[in-house]
């Protein structure tokens, strides 16, 4: 028998992927140069040379089993040690290798985190706007339900009134993503403090723990010379889900980790449980050579400056055209308000001008749209002409 659940999902495929495929087909017909594909968050900047050099060196100098063999189920100990030391140095928490579990990107990390702290009948809360893959990640994995707190559209920080109402006793975990996909907003220290206070208060009231799952693949992509506040520093029961997909431009290598706050008192237990979850889901350890190479460049990033350049160009150009935008503090996304209430209709019209924009409905905020500006700057500049023609002709 073919599994009906997954078969039925074929009719509800990712809007983002479908738009990206559509853009590629359209590009083949009317020329790549006439398409401004802002649909997919696929990093455009080169991987640091040091990473490639290290891979080559490892391949030349290490034994076949060291670079191509199975790694231990929690990850290679020296890799976990290096990452823990880097986290401890940078963020001031006493991480050791026992707090770190290697995964296939943030998606793999989240798949483990959800199973660590939620099961059938539980609720995981997240905040709009949110990464749409959270639905399949949660709904298909744990038997828990994902519920979404409505957005605070004036600044895309947390809507605490709505959050408090939805934070009921069946909530076992709260999932946040800062810097945020799709808004580009970085949660402030004040937001994180208020969030932590509310969780601590509700833990007391309900008599059970509430875990904070922090999805942070954009942690290093922050503008204006700032740093994103480190979520785990605000709340002891935090599970950080990190990925090198964006900061090192390595999405195809599928590499990231879970880091459990050592101050939770149960970090080693949870990390060991991750090894058992892997057995259950058939997600085994990521590639050994990639683990070894990434550990040696874990304090580096690719040259991420192009994202800030692109953001400033788009933010200035689009606000001049009358768009209402919360200025992104990081990532390579922005989330303007559409020029009509129906963002789907807006995005369909934009396609006629070669602009591929993702309607906000898929991120839980109708009436807005996402621009993924991880593309080259010349294209961003030319897209502003297309935006101008679009706005002048249609609105
Ligand atoms: N979380 C967010 C918010 C993302 O934007 C993405 C990818 O775009 C992921 C998780 C998954 O990242 P990874 O490629 O590391 O699995």
XYZ file of C-alpha atoms and ligand atoms in Angstrom:
411
model
C 0.000 0.000 0.000
C 1.309 3.449 -0.878
C 1.340 5.762 2.153
C -1.668 8.083 1.815
C -0.261 10.786 4.096
C 2.759 11.517 1.913
C 0.826 10.935 -1.275
C -1.704 13.590 -0.235
C 1.120 15.999 0.542
C 1.981 16.046 -3.169
C -0.947 18.395 -3.696
C 0.399 20.807 -1.066
C 4.036 21.147 -2.125
C 6.280 23.975 -0.940
C 5.135 27.254 -2.511
C 8.733 28.477 -2.428
C 10.109 25.476 -4.345
C 7.290 25.672 -6.886
C 7.905 29.367 -7.497
C 11.618 28.723 -7.897
C 10.941 25.983 -10.478
C 8.510 28.285 -12.264
C 11.174 31.021 -12.368
C 13.711 28.618 -13.863
C 11.299 27.562 -16.614
C 10.345 31.153 -17.339
C 14.044 32.098 -17.453
C 14.618 29.418 -20.087
C 11.866 30.986 -22.223
C 12.422 34.734 -21.863
C 16.088 34.814 -20.852
C 17.731 34.560 -17.420
C 18.529 38.280 -17.479
C 14.821 39.135 -17.473
C 14.024 37.097 -14.364
C 14.536 38.418 -10.857
C 14.212 35.265 -8.843
C 13.857 36.245 -5.193
C 12.186 32.983 -4.200
C 14.799 30.679 -2.699
C 17.166 31.172 0.267
C 20.099 29.528 -1.470
C 23.286 31.364 -0.382
C 25.097 33.015 -3.275
C 28.507 33.881 -1.823
C 31.531 31.579 -2.165
C 32.583 29.184 0.584
C 35.722 30.418 2.419
C 38.840 29.133 0.697
C 40.061 27.839 4.069
C 37.207 25.316 4.133
C 37.985 23.946 0.658
C 41.713 23.859 1.444
C 41.049 21.941 4.648
C 38.879 19.367 2.840
C 41.631 18.813 0.266
C 44.274 18.553 2.983
C 42.195 16.044 4.952
C 41.650 13.949 1.846
C 45.387 13.971 1.134
C 46.684 13.343 4.618
C 44.133 11.342 6.624
C 43.286 7.660 6.323
C 40.342 6.603 4.200
C 38.446 5.441 7.273
C 38.996 8.788 9.056
C 37.533 10.840 6.209
C 35.098 8.413 4.578
C 34.198 6.055 7.412
C 31.163 6.180 9.696
C 31.565 8.737 12.435
C 30.430 7.916 15.988
C 26.677 8.366 16.334
C 26.904 11.658 18.272
C 29.516 13.103 15.913
C 33.329 12.980 15.904
C 34.517 13.782 19.466
C 37.272 16.211 18.371
C 34.734 18.062 16.206
C 32.235 18.338 19.052
C 35.055 19.557 21.299
C 36.129 22.301 18.887
C 32.571 23.512 18.366
C 31.853 23.501 22.110
C 35.049 25.476 22.784
C 34.097 28.015 20.132
C 30.592 28.443 21.572
C 31.960 28.785 25.111
C 34.499 31.388 24.016
C 32.035 33.407 21.961
C 28.921 33.248 24.119
C 30.210 32.699 27.642
C 28.354 29.473 28.458
C 30.357 26.481 29.747
C 29.770 24.163 26.769
C 31.743 20.942 26.477
C 31.617 18.288 23.780
C 28.935 16.471 25.815
C 26.499 19.311 24.989
C 26.947 19.075 21.212
C 25.427 16.643 18.711
C 26.329 16.790 15.003
C 23.473 16.892 12.482
C 22.645 17.288 8.817
C 22.035 21.036 8.892
C 19.417 22.908 10.889
C 16.668 20.691 9.492
C 18.360 17.652 11.029
C 18.943 19.535 14.277
C 15.287 20.575 14.522
C 14.103 17.033 13.761
C 16.029 15.877 16.838
C 15.090 18.829 19.053
C 11.353 18.378 18.525
C 11.538 14.687 19.402
C 13.623 15.428 22.498
C 10.936 17.456 24.217
C 7.548 16.806 22.589
C 5.374 13.812 21.839
C 1.832 12.967 20.771
C -0.771 15.383 22.123
C 1.778 18.084 23.024
C 1.844 21.544 21.533
C 4.842 23.417 20.151
C 4.299 27.162 19.774
C 6.023 29.300 17.211
C 5.629 32.897 16.031
C 4.476 34.314 12.710
C 6.092 35.023 10.395
C 7.744 31.597 10.402
C 9.677 29.219 8.119
C 6.908 27.122 6.502
C 8.835 23.851 6.732
C 8.175 23.921 10.496
C 4.778 22.417 9.749
C 6.036 19.200 8.159
C 8.990 19.095 10.589
C 6.618 19.041 13.580
C 3.376 17.590 12.272
C 4.978 14.598 10.579
C 7.535 13.782 13.207
C 6.466 13.984 16.793
C 2.698 13.618 16.850
C 2.752 17.066 18.488
C 0.863 20.025 17.022
C 2.471 23.244 15.849
C 0.481 26.340 16.790
C 1.377 29.761 15.502
C 1.198 32.981 17.535
C 0.043 35.866 15.305
C 2.612 38.423 14.190
C 3.318 41.817 15.678
C 3.521 43.498 12.313
C 4.832 46.881 13.471
C 8.298 45.424 14.155
C 8.019 41.596 13.900
C 9.219 41.170 17.471
C 7.021 38.930 19.689
C 3.316 39.598 20.162
C 3.389 38.935 23.914
C -0.344 39.390 24.554
C -1.248 36.737 21.995
C 1.645 34.554 23.183
C 0.482 34.617 26.799
C -3.010 33.567 25.784
C -1.708 30.665 23.701
C 0.863 29.509 26.257
C -1.321 26.843 27.850
C -0.383 23.817 29.943
C -0.172 21.500 26.902
C 2.718 23.570 25.456
C 5.958 21.641 25.953
C 8.189 23.715 23.716
C 8.435 27.126 22.105
C 10.253 27.482 18.803
C 11.879 30.759 17.780
C 13.954 31.810 14.796
C 16.154 34.874 15.132
C 17.514 36.388 12.903
C 14.250 35.538 11.239
C 13.285 33.990 7.964
C 11.269 35.670 6.378
C 11.267 39.075 8.154
C 15.037 39.497 8.587
C 14.291 40.840 12.071
C 16.680 40.092 14.945
C 14.977 39.638 18.313
C 16.185 42.287 20.750
C 17.647 41.503 24.184
C 14.487 42.969 25.666
C 12.304 40.571 23.648
C 14.409 37.582 24.707
C 14.381 38.639 28.367
C 10.617 39.060 28.328
C 10.228 35.681 26.607
C 12.437 33.965 29.193
C 10.570 35.613 32.095
C 7.246 34.446 30.714
C 8.487 30.888 30.225
C 9.886 30.735 33.763
C 6.646 32.071 35.186
C 4.510 29.575 33.228
C 6.790 26.668 34.155
C 6.037 27.440 37.807
C 2.335 27.806 37.139
C 2.036 24.550 35.125
C 4.494 22.524 37.213
C 6.420 21.291 34.162
C 9.365 22.396 32.075
C 8.942 24.364 28.881
C 11.824 24.037 26.429
C 12.958 26.781 24.111
C 14.076 25.544 20.696
C 16.171 28.188 18.985
C 16.507 27.771 15.221
C 19.519 29.917 14.393
C 21.002 29.262 10.952
C 21.260 33.040 10.337
C 23.005 33.795 13.649
C 26.093 35.225 11.942
C 24.315 37.237 9.235
C 23.680 40.473 11.105
C 23.913 44.040 9.779
C 25.141 47.428 11.042
C 28.160 45.851 12.776
C 25.926 44.255 15.403
C 25.729 40.729 16.846
C 22.527 38.799 17.333
C 21.825 38.298 21.055
C 22.624 34.644 21.853
C 19.289 33.043 22.735
C 20.599 30.337 25.059
C 22.183 32.965 27.314
C 18.689 34.115 28.300
C 17.066 30.809 29.251
C 18.659 27.623 30.649
C 16.385 25.110 28.955
C 17.390 26.160 25.441
C 18.238 23.809 22.595
C 20.171 25.680 19.888
C 19.814 24.329 16.368
C 22.611 25.628 14.186
C 23.636 25.147 10.588
C 26.652 26.066 8.477
C 24.380 26.273 5.407
C 24.146 30.063 5.471
C 27.145 31.371 7.418
C 29.667 29.279 5.456
C 27.509 28.969 2.289
C 27.467 25.172 2.644
C 23.809 24.147 2.285
C 24.595 21.186 0.038
C 27.024 19.683 2.539
C 24.230 19.256 5.121
C 26.131 20.113 8.263
C 25.044 21.628 11.571
C 24.541 20.728 15.206
C 22.329 20.693 18.263
C 23.863 22.464 21.288
C 21.979 22.022 24.555
C 22.528 24.703 27.183
C 24.856 23.124 29.786
C 23.023 25.056 32.500
C 19.884 22.998 31.842
C 21.399 20.242 33.981
C 20.363 17.570 31.465
C 22.384 18.484 28.387
C 24.436 15.297 28.289
C 21.276 13.205 28.696
C 19.597 15.027 25.812
C 22.640 14.729 23.567
C 22.801 10.992 24.226
C 19.075 10.761 23.497
C 19.761 12.430 20.121
C 21.837 9.367 19.246
C 18.788 7.191 19.920
C 16.484 9.509 17.957
C 18.856 9.139 14.991
C 18.375 5.388 15.172
C 14.619 5.875 15.173
C 14.519 8.148 12.165
C 17.393 6.640 10.185
C 19.222 9.966 10.203
C 22.804 8.878 10.774
C 25.797 11.054 11.353
C 26.779 13.542 8.670
C 29.829 13.072 6.458
C 33.061 12.619 8.416
C 35.247 14.735 6.153
C 32.768 17.612 6.267
C 32.550 17.406 10.066
C 36.356 17.502 10.345
C 36.732 20.423 7.931
C 33.942 22.516 9.401
C 35.340 22.156 12.922
C 38.551 23.823 11.773
C 36.761 26.847 10.297
C 33.925 27.089 12.815
C 34.914 30.618 13.855
C 34.849 31.862 10.261
C 32.112 32.973 7.929
C 31.957 33.442 4.184
C 32.143 37.090 3.074
C 28.560 37.954 3.982
C 28.810 41.686 3.235
C 26.908 41.401 -0.070
C 23.708 40.611 1.844
C 23.880 43.916 3.696
C 24.645 45.778 0.447
C 21.638 44.135 -1.217
C 19.405 44.792 1.770
C 20.248 48.519 1.793
C 19.659 48.854 -1.952
C 16.303 47.105 -1.790
C 15.186 48.765 1.426
C 15.968 52.268 0.119
C 14.613 51.597 -3.380
C 11.386 49.966 -2.249
C 10.591 52.440 0.515
C 11.033 55.178 -2.081
C 8.429 53.392 -4.193
C 6.027 53.495 -1.244
C 6.495 50.028 0.274
C 6.065 49.628 4.013
C 9.003 47.525 5.313
C 10.410 46.652 8.728
C 14.141 47.159 8.095
C 15.915 43.789 8.419
C 18.640 43.507 11.067
C 20.104 40.410 9.401
C 19.630 37.328 7.139
C 19.104 37.763 3.400
C 15.349 38.234 3.503
C 12.939 41.127 3.814
C 9.201 41.029 4.265
C 7.437 44.120 2.875
C 3.717 44.741 2.955
C 2.122 44.060 -0.442
C 0.447 46.951 -2.249
C -2.912 45.181 -2.116
C -4.539 43.043 0.566
C -4.167 39.823 -1.425
C -0.434 39.108 -1.592
C -1.063 36.151 -3.914
C -2.665 38.440 -6.505
C 0.159 40.939 -5.943
C 2.841 38.272 -6.506
C 1.060 36.955 -9.619
C 1.083 40.460 -11.126
C 4.760 40.874 -10.187
C 5.600 37.769 -12.234
C 4.644 39.638 -15.401
C 7.583 41.968 -14.672
C 9.949 39.059 -14.056
C 9.797 39.526 -10.270
C 9.503 36.247 -8.365
C 8.223 37.097 -4.877
C 6.800 34.691 -2.286
C 3.371 35.613 -0.861
C 3.317 35.962 2.924
C 0.448 33.511 3.475
C 2.925 30.657 3.450
C 4.786 32.338 6.359
C 1.584 32.873 8.353
C 1.177 36.589 7.522
C -1.186 37.262 4.610
C -0.790 40.614 2.886
C 3.029 40.564 2.971
C 5.628 39.053 0.669
C 9.172 37.754 1.033
C 12.199 38.801 -0.975
C 15.232 36.477 -0.712
C 18.076 38.737 -1.831
C 20.909 36.195 -1.737
C 21.649 37.060 -5.329
C 24.232 39.230 -7.052
C 24.102 42.962 -6.491
C 23.888 43.877 -10.191
C 20.703 41.848 -10.426
C 19.301 43.581 -7.340
C 20.020 46.985 -8.908
C 18.317 45.992 -12.177
C 15.371 44.553 -10.264
C 14.615 48.022 -8.891
C 13.738 49.156 -12.421
C 11.395 46.188 -12.733
C 9.821 47.034 -9.358
C 9.331 50.629 -10.519
C 7.653 49.563 -13.784
C 5.479 47.109 -11.862
C 4.334 49.613 -9.221
C 3.730 52.460 -11.687
C 1.717 50.265 -14.055
C -0.350 48.335 -11.520
C -0.937 50.606 -8.475
N 15.416 27.057 9.539
C 15.280 28.151 8.786
C 14.668 29.351 9.387
C 15.706 28.152 7.451
O 15.559 29.271 6.727
C 16.283 26.984 6.915
C 16.704 26.934 5.513
O 16.476 27.792 4.702
C 16.409 25.867 7.749
C 15.978 25.932 9.053
C 17.034 24.601 7.247
O 18.407 24.804 7.097
P 19.440 23.668 6.716
O 19.828 23.877 5.300
O 20.606 23.909 7.566
O 18.814 22.360 6.977
